[in-house]
Tab-separated table of C-alpha atoms and ligand atoms in Angstrom:
chain	number	residue	atom	x	y	z
A	1	MET	CA	72.295	109.657	96.357
A	2	PRO	CA	69.404	109.101	98.775
A	3	GLU	CA	68.324	105.501	99.256
A	4	LEU	CA	64.853	104.027	99.508
A	5	ASP	CA	63.666	103.646	103.086
A	6	ALA	CA	60.512	103.478	105.181
A	7	THR	CA	59.509	107.031	104.129
A	8	HIS	CA	58.994	105.775	100.542
A	9	ASP	CA	56.841	102.763	101.516
A	10	ALA	CA	53.910	102.761	99.075
A	11	ALA	CA	51.673	101.317	101.797
A	12	LEU	CA	52.252	104.319	104.058
A	13	THR	CA	49.217	106.578	104.525
A	14	SER	CA	48.638	109.728	106.571
A	15	TRP	CA	46.067	110.781	109.141
A	16	VAL	CA	45.683	113.863	106.901
A	17	SER	CA	43.088	112.225	104.648
A	18	SER	CA	43.648	114.453	101.594
A	19	ALA	CA	47.181	113.030	101.351
A	20	ASN	CA	45.807	109.571	100.552
A	21	ASP	CA	43.649	110.143	97.459
A	22	GLY	CA	46.267	108.972	94.946
A	23	ALA	CA	45.933	112.182	92.908
A	24	THR	CA	47.483	114.710	95.275
A	25	ASP	CA	50.966	116.013	94.506
A	26	PHE	CA	51.719	115.803	98.222
A	27	PRO	CA	51.230	112.312	99.671
A	28	ILE	CA	53.194	111.413	102.806
A	29	GLN	CA	55.991	110.052	100.567
A	30	ASN	CA	56.741	113.601	99.263
A	31	LEU	CA	57.003	116.092	102.191
A	32	PRO	CA	58.314	119.162	100.283
A	33	TYR	CA	59.328	122.434	101.994
A	34	ALA	CA	58.046	125.971	101.386
A	35	ARG	CA	58.152	129.325	103.141
A	36	ALA	CA	54.666	130.724	103.672
A	37	ARG	CA	52.211	132.550	105.904
A	38	ARG	CA	48.463	133.119	106.099
A	39	ALA	CA	47.498	135.142	103.014
A	40	GLY	CA	46.843	138.830	103.577
A	41	THR	CA	48.621	138.969	106.941
A	42	ASP	CA	51.977	140.398	107.962
A	43	GLU	CA	52.825	137.313	110.018
A	44	PRO	CA	56.476	136.247	109.795
A	45	TRP	CA	57.284	133.801	107.000
A	46	ARG	CA	57.407	130.263	108.345
A	47	ILE	CA	58.742	126.985	106.953
A	48	MET	CA	55.920	124.612	106.043
A	49	VAL	CA	55.771	121.028	104.788
A	50	ALA	CA	52.995	120.038	102.377
A	51	ILE	CA	50.766	117.086	103.229
A	52	GLY	CA	47.727	116.567	100.970
A	53	ASP	CA	45.927	119.902	100.636
A	54	GLN	CA	47.313	121.056	103.999
A	55	ALA	CA	50.620	122.542	105.169
A	56	LEU	CA	52.265	121.724	108.482
A	57	ASP	CA	53.593	124.874	110.167
A	58	LEU	CA	56.934	123.566	111.441
A	59	ALA	CA	57.469	126.257	114.091
A	60	ALA	CA	54.115	125.433	115.649
A	61	ALA	CA	54.638	121.688	115.219
A	62	VAL	CA	58.081	121.708	116.833
A	63	ASN	CA	56.774	123.674	119.809
A	64	ALA	CA	53.882	121.251	120.230
A	65	ALA	CA	55.859	118.007	120.212
A	66	GLU	CA	58.713	116.376	122.171
A	67	HIS	CA	62.122	115.874	120.556
A	68	THR	CA	65.471	114.261	121.068
A	69	ASP	CA	68.482	116.597	121.242
A	70	ALA	CA	69.514	115.584	117.699
A	71	GLN	CA	66.034	116.338	116.373
A	72	ALA	CA	65.935	119.674	118.189
A	73	ALA	CA	69.290	120.731	116.694
A	74	ALA	CA	68.215	119.775	113.182
A	75	LEU	CA	64.837	121.474	113.560
A	76	ALA	CA	66.096	124.743	115.096
A	77	PRO	CA	66.701	126.543	111.750
A	78	LEU	CA	63.282	125.451	110.524
A	79	VAL	CA	61.653	126.917	113.640
A	80	ARG	CA	63.429	130.220	112.861
A	81	GLY	CA	62.075	130.140	109.287
A	82	ASP	CA	65.598	129.792	107.867
A	83	LEU	CA	65.591	127.036	105.256
A	84	ASN	CA	69.112	127.991	104.090
A	85	ALA	CA	70.536	127.210	107.534
A	86	PHE	CA	68.675	123.890	107.609
A	87	MET	CA	69.938	122.952	104.145
A	88	ALA	CA	73.497	123.877	105.130
A	89	ARG	CA	73.400	121.260	107.935
A	90	GLY	CA	73.552	118.502	105.320
A	91	PRO	CA	71.988	115.178	104.314
A	92	ALA	CA	72.107	113.467	107.721
A	93	ASP	CA	69.888	116.156	109.248
A	94	TRP	CA	67.648	116.288	106.145
A	95	GLN	CA	67.097	112.562	106.529
A	96	LEU	CA	66.514	112.797	110.291
A	97	VAL	CA	63.767	115.398	109.814
A	98	ARG	CA	62.213	113.563	106.863
A	99	ALA	CA	61.988	110.344	108.894
A	100	SER	CA	60.561	112.228	111.897
A	101	LEU	CA	57.931	114.006	109.782
A	102	SER	CA	56.990	110.761	108.057
A	103	ARG	CA	56.417	108.999	111.393
A	104	ALA	CA	54.530	111.967	112.874
A	105	LEU	CA	52.175	112.341	109.896
A	106	ALA	CA	51.585	108.609	109.361
A	107	ASP	CA	48.278	106.956	110.144
A	108	GLY	CA	48.210	105.872	113.772
A	109	SER	CA	50.844	108.355	114.922
A	110	PRO	CA	50.388	109.417	118.563
A	111	ALA	CA	51.444	112.917	117.422
A	112	GLU	CA	48.181	113.462	115.507
A	113	ALA	CA	46.422	115.179	118.396
A	114	VAL	CA	49.152	117.789	118.929
A	115	LEU	CA	49.993	118.280	115.230
A	116	ALA	CA	46.470	118.563	113.797
A	117	PRO	CA	46.115	122.160	115.120
A	118	CYS	CA	49.411	123.029	113.354
A	119	LEU	CA	47.928	122.391	109.883
A	120	ILE	CA	46.850	125.246	107.612
A	121	ALA	CA	44.947	124.747	104.341
A	122	GLN	CA	47.321	125.473	101.450
A	123	SER	CA	44.541	127.520	99.846
A	124	ALA	CA	44.782	129.955	102.792
A	125	LEU	CA	48.528	130.573	102.324
A	126	GLU	CA	50.715	133.028	100.469
A	127	PHE	CA	54.277	132.062	99.632
A	128	SER	CA	57.668	133.698	99.526
A	129	LEU	CA	60.678	132.207	97.789
A	130	PRO	CA	61.400	128.989	99.714
A	131	CYS	CA	64.950	130.104	100.516
A	132	ALA	CA	67.334	132.978	99.935
A	133	ILE	CA	68.862	132.401	96.496
A	134	GLY	CA	72.387	133.798	96.504
A	135	ASP	CA	73.481	132.866	92.999
A	136	TYR	CA	71.558	131.604	89.986
A	137	THR	CA	73.103	129.676	87.114
A	138	ASP	CA	71.090	128.629	84.079
A	139	PHE	CA	72.358	125.644	82.135
A	140	TYR	CA	71.375	124.608	78.598
A	141	THR	CA	71.020	120.841	78.974
A	142	GLY	CA	67.932	120.425	76.768
A	143	ILE	CA	69.514	119.021	73.614
A	144	HIS	CA	66.314	119.094	71.542
A	145	HIS	CA	65.754	122.705	72.612
A	146	ALA	CA	69.366	123.608	71.835
A	147	THR	CA	69.148	121.977	68.401
A	148	THR	CA	65.822	123.574	67.439
A	149	VAL	CA	66.778	127.039	68.691
A	150	GLY	CA	70.224	126.675	67.134
A	151	LYS	CA	68.542	126.048	63.745
A	152	LEU	CA	66.488	129.233	64.142
A	153	PHE	CA	69.474	131.405	65.096
A	154	ARG	CA	72.159	129.578	63.022
A	155	PRO	CA	70.601	127.397	60.288
A	156	ASP	CA	74.004	126.128	59.074
A	157	ASN	CA	75.418	125.336	62.493
A	158	PRO	CA	72.617	124.480	64.962
A	159	LEU	CA	74.536	122.601	67.667
A	160	LEU	CA	77.978	123.987	68.388
A	161	PRO	CA	80.766	121.376	68.772
A	162	ASN	CA	81.290	122.013	72.503
A	163	TYR	CA	77.698	120.981	73.317
A	164	GLN	CA	78.415	117.235	73.571
A	165	TRP	CA	81.410	117.798	75.863
A	166	VAL	CA	80.663	120.765	78.139
A	167	PRO	CA	77.480	121.368	80.140
A	168	ILE	CA	76.802	124.841	78.680
A	169	GLY	CA	75.534	127.482	81.089
A	170	TYR	CA	75.708	131.122	82.108
A	171	HIS	CA	75.518	133.018	85.360
A	172	GLY	CA	72.031	134.476	85.706
A	173	ARG	CA	70.380	137.100	87.869
A	174	ALA	CA	69.082	136.138	91.334
A	175	SER	CA	67.391	139.415	92.364
A	176	SER	CA	64.519	139.071	89.873
A	177	ILE	CA	63.582	135.493	90.825
A	178	GLY	CA	60.031	135.353	92.168
A	179	VAL	CA	57.696	132.692	93.462
A	180	SER	CA	54.684	131.220	91.684
A	181	GLY	CA	51.913	133.790	91.325
A	182	GLN	CA	54.410	136.395	90.107
A	183	THR	CA	53.216	139.135	87.740
A	184	VAL	CA	55.806	139.868	85.049
A	185	ARG	CA	56.113	143.274	83.417
A	186	ARG	CA	56.788	143.137	79.708
A	187	PRO	CA	60.401	144.314	79.433
A	188	LEU	CA	61.613	147.251	77.383
A	189	GLY	CA	64.766	146.960	75.367
A	190	GLN	CA	66.674	147.160	72.130
A	191	THR	CA	65.759	145.070	69.121
A	192	MET	CA	67.071	144.963	65.573
A	193	PRO	CA	64.136	144.396	63.206
A	194	PRO	CA	64.881	142.178	60.183
A	195	GLY	CA	66.306	144.223	57.312
A	196	SER	CA	67.012	147.235	59.519
A	197	THR	CA	70.423	148.745	60.224
A	198	THR	CA	69.458	150.746	63.350
A	199	PRO	CA	68.015	149.184	66.491
A	200	GLN	CA	64.615	150.146	67.855
A	201	PHE	CA	63.783	150.717	71.518
A	202	GLY	CA	60.447	149.677	72.992
A	203	PRO	CA	58.428	146.885	74.612
A	204	CYS	CA	59.455	143.302	73.872
A	205	LYS	CA	57.288	141.892	71.053
A	206	ARG	CA	58.412	138.266	71.356
A	207	LEU	CA	57.904	137.442	75.032
A	208	ASP	CA	58.273	133.755	75.862
A	209	TYR	CA	58.499	131.225	78.693
A	210	GLU	CA	60.971	128.354	79.161
A	211	LEU	CA	59.987	125.085	80.865
A	212	GLU	CA	62.818	124.207	83.236
A	213	LEU	CA	63.626	122.552	86.522
A	214	GLY	CA	65.712	124.274	89.185
A	215	LEU	CA	68.152	122.419	91.431
A	216	ILE	CA	68.483	123.891	94.932
A	217	VAL	CA	71.971	123.568	96.417
A	218	GLY	CA	71.917	122.451	100.048
A	219	THR	CA	75.518	122.285	101.200
A	220	ALA	CA	78.421	124.466	100.132
A	221	ASN	CA	81.815	123.454	98.791
A	222	ALA	CA	84.859	125.461	99.756
A	223	LEU	CA	86.364	127.852	97.215
A	224	GLY	CA	88.989	125.985	95.211
A	225	GLU	CA	87.657	122.525	96.113
A	226	PRO	CA	85.791	120.849	93.249
A	227	VAL	CA	82.917	118.461	94.023
A	228	PRO	CA	83.571	115.029	92.464
A	229	MET	CA	80.742	113.082	90.863
A	230	ALA	CA	80.547	110.674	93.825
A	231	GLU	CA	79.665	113.576	96.164
A	232	ALA	CA	77.720	115.809	93.783
A	233	GLU	CA	74.196	114.802	94.768
A	234	SER	CA	74.898	115.101	98.476
A	235	HIS	CA	75.209	118.858	97.837
A	236	LEU	CA	71.697	119.059	96.331
A	237	PHE	CA	68.701	119.565	98.615
A	238	GLY	CA	65.883	119.410	96.088
A	239	VAL	CA	64.169	120.445	92.887
A	240	VAL	CA	61.638	123.128	91.894
A	241	LEU	CA	59.825	124.002	88.671
A	242	LEU	CA	61.374	127.033	86.958
A	243	ASN	CA	60.072	129.371	84.254
A	244	ASP	CA	62.900	131.312	82.615
A	245	TRP	CA	60.905	134.162	81.035
A	246	SER	CA	62.667	135.196	77.822
A	247	ALA	CA	62.494	138.232	75.518
A	248	ARG	CA	63.366	136.624	72.185
A	249	ASP	CA	63.684	139.826	70.148
A	250	LEU	CA	66.054	141.348	72.717
A	251	GLN	CA	67.920	138.030	72.903
A	252	ALA	CA	68.512	137.800	69.138
A	253	TRP	CA	70.131	141.259	69.061
A	254	GLU	CA	72.181	141.108	72.279
A	255	TYR	CA	73.267	137.475	72.740
A	256	GLN	CA	76.519	137.536	70.755
A	257	PRO	CA	79.284	137.436	71.849
A	258	LEU	CA	78.667	136.987	75.596
A	259	GLY	CA	75.262	135.297	75.814
A	260	PRO	CA	71.932	136.240	77.432
A	261	PHE	CA	71.639	139.470	79.406
A	262	LEU	CA	68.526	141.709	79.471
A	263	ALA	CA	66.557	139.084	77.515
A	264	LYS	CA	66.597	136.950	80.651
A	265	ASN	CA	67.225	139.102	83.716
A	266	PHE	CA	63.810	140.793	84.085
A	267	ALA	CA	62.069	137.819	85.735
A	268	THR	CA	62.375	134.126	86.604
A	269	THR	CA	59.603	132.263	88.433
A	270	VAL	CA	59.977	129.165	90.629
A	271	SER	CA	57.406	126.907	92.301
A	272	PRO	CA	56.986	127.414	96.067
A	273	TRP	CA	57.577	123.808	97.200
A	274	ILE	CA	61.085	122.299	97.111
A	275	VAL	CA	60.690	118.575	96.400
A	276	THR	CA	63.658	116.976	98.111
A	277	MET	CA	66.191	114.679	96.448
A	278	ALA	CA	65.155	112.102	99.047
A	279	ALA	CA	61.524	112.227	97.880
A	280	LEU	CA	62.696	111.710	94.276
A	281	ALA	CA	64.607	108.497	95.108
A	282	PRO	CA	61.929	106.095	93.740
A	283	PHE	CA	61.966	107.814	90.334
A	284	ARG	CA	65.593	107.421	89.298
A	285	ALA	CA	66.478	106.389	85.749
A	286	PRO	CA	69.647	105.540	83.831
A	287	PHE	CA	71.721	108.260	82.180
A	288	THR	CA	72.157	107.350	78.546
A	289	ARG	CA	73.727	108.909	75.487
A	290	PRO	CA	72.480	108.461	71.915
A	291	ALA	CA	74.481	105.869	69.959
A	292	GLY	CA	77.520	107.475	68.377
A	293	ASP	CA	77.669	110.431	70.776
A	294	PRO	CA	80.846	110.862	72.842
A	295	GLN	CA	80.802	109.621	76.417
A	296	PRO	CA	81.408	112.240	79.131
A	297	LEU	CA	84.998	113.001	80.114
A	298	PRO	CA	86.043	110.983	83.194
A	299	TYR	CA	85.429	113.858	85.641
A	300	LEU	CA	81.761	113.906	84.512
A	301	ASP	CA	81.328	110.126	84.576
A	302	SER	CA	80.549	107.606	87.305
A	303	ALA	CA	78.980	104.165	87.478
A	304	ALA	CA	76.243	105.518	89.745
A	305	ASN	CA	75.478	108.306	87.293
A	306	ARG	CA	75.198	105.862	84.397
A	307	ALA	CA	72.933	103.535	86.411
A	308	THR	CA	70.594	106.033	88.085
A	309	GLY	CA	71.816	109.580	87.370
A	310	ALA	CA	68.570	110.731	85.767
A	311	ILE	CA	65.249	111.466	87.500
A	312	ASP	CA	62.036	110.737	85.626
A	313	ILE	CA	59.843	113.829	86.049
A	314	ALA	CA	56.924	114.349	83.646
A	315	LEU	CA	56.546	118.047	82.840
A	316	GLU	CA	53.675	120.093	81.455
A	317	VAL	CA	53.175	123.692	80.288
A	318	LEU	CA	49.685	125.213	80.348
A	319	LEU	CA	48.389	128.590	79.175
A	320	GLU	CA	45.437	130.638	80.371
A	321	THR	CA	44.733	133.766	78.316
A	322	ALA	CA	42.920	136.803	79.730
A	323	ALA	CA	39.868	135.822	77.639
A	324	MET	CA	39.930	132.287	79.073
A	325	ALA	CA	40.255	133.655	82.612
A	326	SER	CA	37.276	135.973	82.084
A	327	THR	CA	35.052	133.113	80.890
A	328	GLY	CA	36.318	130.662	83.515
A	329	GLU	CA	37.964	128.283	81.029
A	330	PRO	CA	40.701	126.168	82.621
A	331	PRO	CA	44.298	126.529	81.395
A	332	VAL	CA	45.053	124.519	78.243
A	333	THR	CA	48.076	122.244	77.823
A	334	LEU	CA	50.659	123.579	75.356
A	335	SER	CA	53.177	120.754	75.660
A	336	THR	CA	54.494	117.906	77.784
A	337	SER	CA	57.954	116.379	78.118
A	338	ARG	CA	60.084	114.241	80.450
A	339	TRP	CA	63.332	115.305	82.094
A	340	PRO	CA	65.468	112.258	81.084
A	341	GLU	CA	64.368	112.451	77.428
A	342	ALA	CA	65.035	116.189	77.268
A	343	ALA	CA	68.356	116.599	79.078
A	344	TYR	CA	71.858	115.793	77.852
A	345	TRP	CA	73.407	116.083	81.349
A	346	THR	CA	72.315	114.959	84.833
A	347	ALA	CA	71.985	116.932	88.056
A	348	ALA	CA	75.233	115.443	89.408
A	349	GLN	CA	77.123	116.415	86.248
A	350	LEU	CA	75.926	120.014	86.583
A	351	VAL	CA	77.181	120.265	90.175
A	352	THR	CA	80.532	118.672	89.336
A	353	HIS	CA	81.070	120.754	86.213
A	354	HIS	CA	80.058	123.990	87.966
A	355	THR	CA	82.674	123.428	90.667
A	356	VAL	CA	85.479	121.749	88.672
A	357	GLY	CA	87.399	124.995	88.294
A	358	GLY	CA	87.067	125.719	92.008
A	359	CYS	CA	83.839	127.762	92.033
A	360	ASN	CA	82.147	127.538	95.429
A	361	LEU	CA	78.434	126.771	95.528
A	362	GLN	CA	76.474	127.919	98.573
A	363	ALA	CA	73.298	126.834	100.350
A	364	GLY	CA	70.357	128.247	98.415
A	365	ASP	CA	72.096	128.550	95.056
A	366	LEU	CA	69.803	127.751	92.134
A	367	LEU	CA	70.926	125.769	89.065
A	368	GLY	CA	68.440	125.873	86.179
A	369	THR	CA	68.461	122.902	83.808
A	370	GLY	CA	67.714	124.881	80.653
A	371	THR	CA	64.579	124.389	78.584
A	372	LEU	CA	63.433	120.769	78.768
A	373	SER	CA	61.931	120.172	75.341
A	374	GLY	CA	61.151	116.586	74.381
A	375	PRO	CA	62.369	114.942	71.163
A	376	THR	CA	59.276	115.765	69.055
A	377	PRO	CA	58.158	119.278	67.982
A	378	ASP	CA	54.913	119.103	70.017
A	379	GLN	CA	57.013	118.507	73.166
A	380	ALA	CA	58.770	121.881	72.910
A	381	GLY	CA	59.216	123.794	76.159
A	382	SER	CA	58.963	127.306	74.692
A	383	LEU	CA	56.762	129.235	72.261
A	384	LEU	CA	59.858	130.035	70.192
A	385	GLU	CA	59.970	126.357	69.289
A	386	LEU	CA	56.201	125.653	69.193
A	387	SER	CA	55.633	128.569	66.784
A	388	MET	CA	58.810	127.850	64.781
A	389	GLY	CA	60.353	131.203	65.553
A	390	GLY	CA	57.012	133.025	65.302
A	391	LYS	CA	56.283	131.762	61.764
A	392	ALA	CA	53.554	129.256	62.683
A	393	PRO	CA	50.958	130.597	65.154
A	394	ILE	CA	49.402	128.022	67.438
A	395	THR	CA	45.594	128.021	67.732
A	396	LEU	CA	44.043	127.543	71.164
A	397	PRO	CA	40.764	125.633	71.697
A	398	ASN	CA	38.827	128.922	72.007
A	399	GLY	CA	40.152	130.103	68.625
A	400	GLU	CA	42.733	132.561	69.948
A	401	GLN	CA	46.162	132.376	68.342
A	402	ARG	CA	49.628	132.844	69.790
A	403	THR	CA	53.139	133.100	68.432
A	404	PHE	CA	54.441	134.677	71.657
A	405	LEU	CA	52.825	135.720	74.949
A	406	ALA	CA	50.161	138.425	75.046
A	407	ASP	CA	49.465	140.757	77.956
A	408	GLY	CA	47.283	138.991	80.522
A	409	ASP	CA	48.504	135.501	79.580
A	410	ARG	CA	49.201	133.203	82.527
A	411	VAL	CA	51.723	130.358	82.092
A	412	VAL	CA	51.507	127.370	84.442
A	413	LEU	CA	54.198	124.680	84.793
A	414	ARG	CA	53.507	121.340	86.444
A	415	GLY	CA	55.628	118.284	87.234
A	416	ARG	CA	54.764	114.785	88.360
A	417	CYS	CA	56.702	111.581	89.091
A	418	SER	CA	55.313	108.072	88.889
A	419	ALA	CA	56.888	104.624	88.951
A	420	ALA	CA	55.767	101.059	89.461
A	421	GLY	CA	55.536	100.234	93.139
A	422	ALA	CA	55.776	103.868	94.246
A	423	VAL	CA	53.200	106.454	95.250
A	424	GLY	CA	53.243	109.263	92.672
A	425	ILE	CA	54.385	112.696	93.814
A	426	GLY	CA	54.159	116.152	92.240
A	427	PHE	CA	55.566	119.648	92.391
A	428	GLY	CA	52.440	121.785	92.726
A	429	GLU	CA	52.367	124.726	90.332
A	430	CYS	CA	54.738	127.345	88.993
A	431	SER	CA	52.530	130.069	87.543
A	432	GLY	CA	53.203	133.588	86.355
A	433	ARG	CA	51.164	136.156	84.477
A	434	ILE	CA	52.149	138.838	82.015
A	435	ALA	CA	50.885	142.182	83.307
A	436	GLY	CA	48.159	143.999	81.400
B	1	CA	CA1	66.840	129.150	80.067
């Protein structure tokens, strides 16, 4: 896993002044990647790195500055706007570029004069997906979510016996993944109303979000060659926020025996900025199991994973209804949670388990964590849990009530890391709105 180095130095500041205010998600210690262009233009998508409220256009920056041969080779895919090809080059090149960007953007850098014209205000940008996502897997690592939802669907048997042994997941749909700002059409589908013997067809009535993180695979493993725990994190490039939109009424009728299908495949939204594993290095935490729970099988265990396998990311879900938007009210917080408290398995365990049978991961693959609900009911990462299966409406500060999402509702996910001795970093926003 990435080590602490000069790029994490809490004393480091940038000549981009908005990066130094202590509140920004994007201080010089973060340096996340996105694919963007000036909003409203048909310019080609370009790879950008966030710094404060600005974005550094890497194609312009690379053309403006001098480089060693090694830097030029590492930067070439970024100049082409191809983040997948950059990720596929591996951790040594990721580190080379991170160190170069950190030096170039630091206070006192001689590169300031040539790089300042390569900055664009983030508010002037529109984003695409940060990379081409070939395959999408959604795991189910949120044990509090799994237990609460299990009680709703199977009161007698909430947590199935495999849960403590196998990182549960399913292969999702990549084509309907969109970037923050996505508008989601309420899906149509089959539902079986309670007490009925014939399904109905029509618009989903129990539309929901799921608060998740998404792991972006950087380097591939060959088909038939599992990734051991010791190498798992070197295959991960970074982390995004992920909203796994869910049609609960469709899900309840279709999910047995093979799991989610149309209840999940109509839309998934991710945040535009990939926060790199390197940037997350100061925020590592131990992987622990509740007393009495089984320890992972040896192939899912390592000393490094036990010591620092978790990453402490504070997560938040906010809601803005159409009425709130029309009166200019800011989004209201629905819940907060933390990744290590919510998840039963670590990022490394997900990579190792995914590949243990020989499955090959590829650059740009997306691994969702599953809904990251905290241990208490108010920390739930979905409306299904917050409204207790739709039985207990939640009341918003303006008096509106929700069991599930209404047309015009906008859901915003946020994430933030902080630790003693480190400069806090964040993920920006992952927002999506229900059409209507
Ligand atoms: Ca999910």
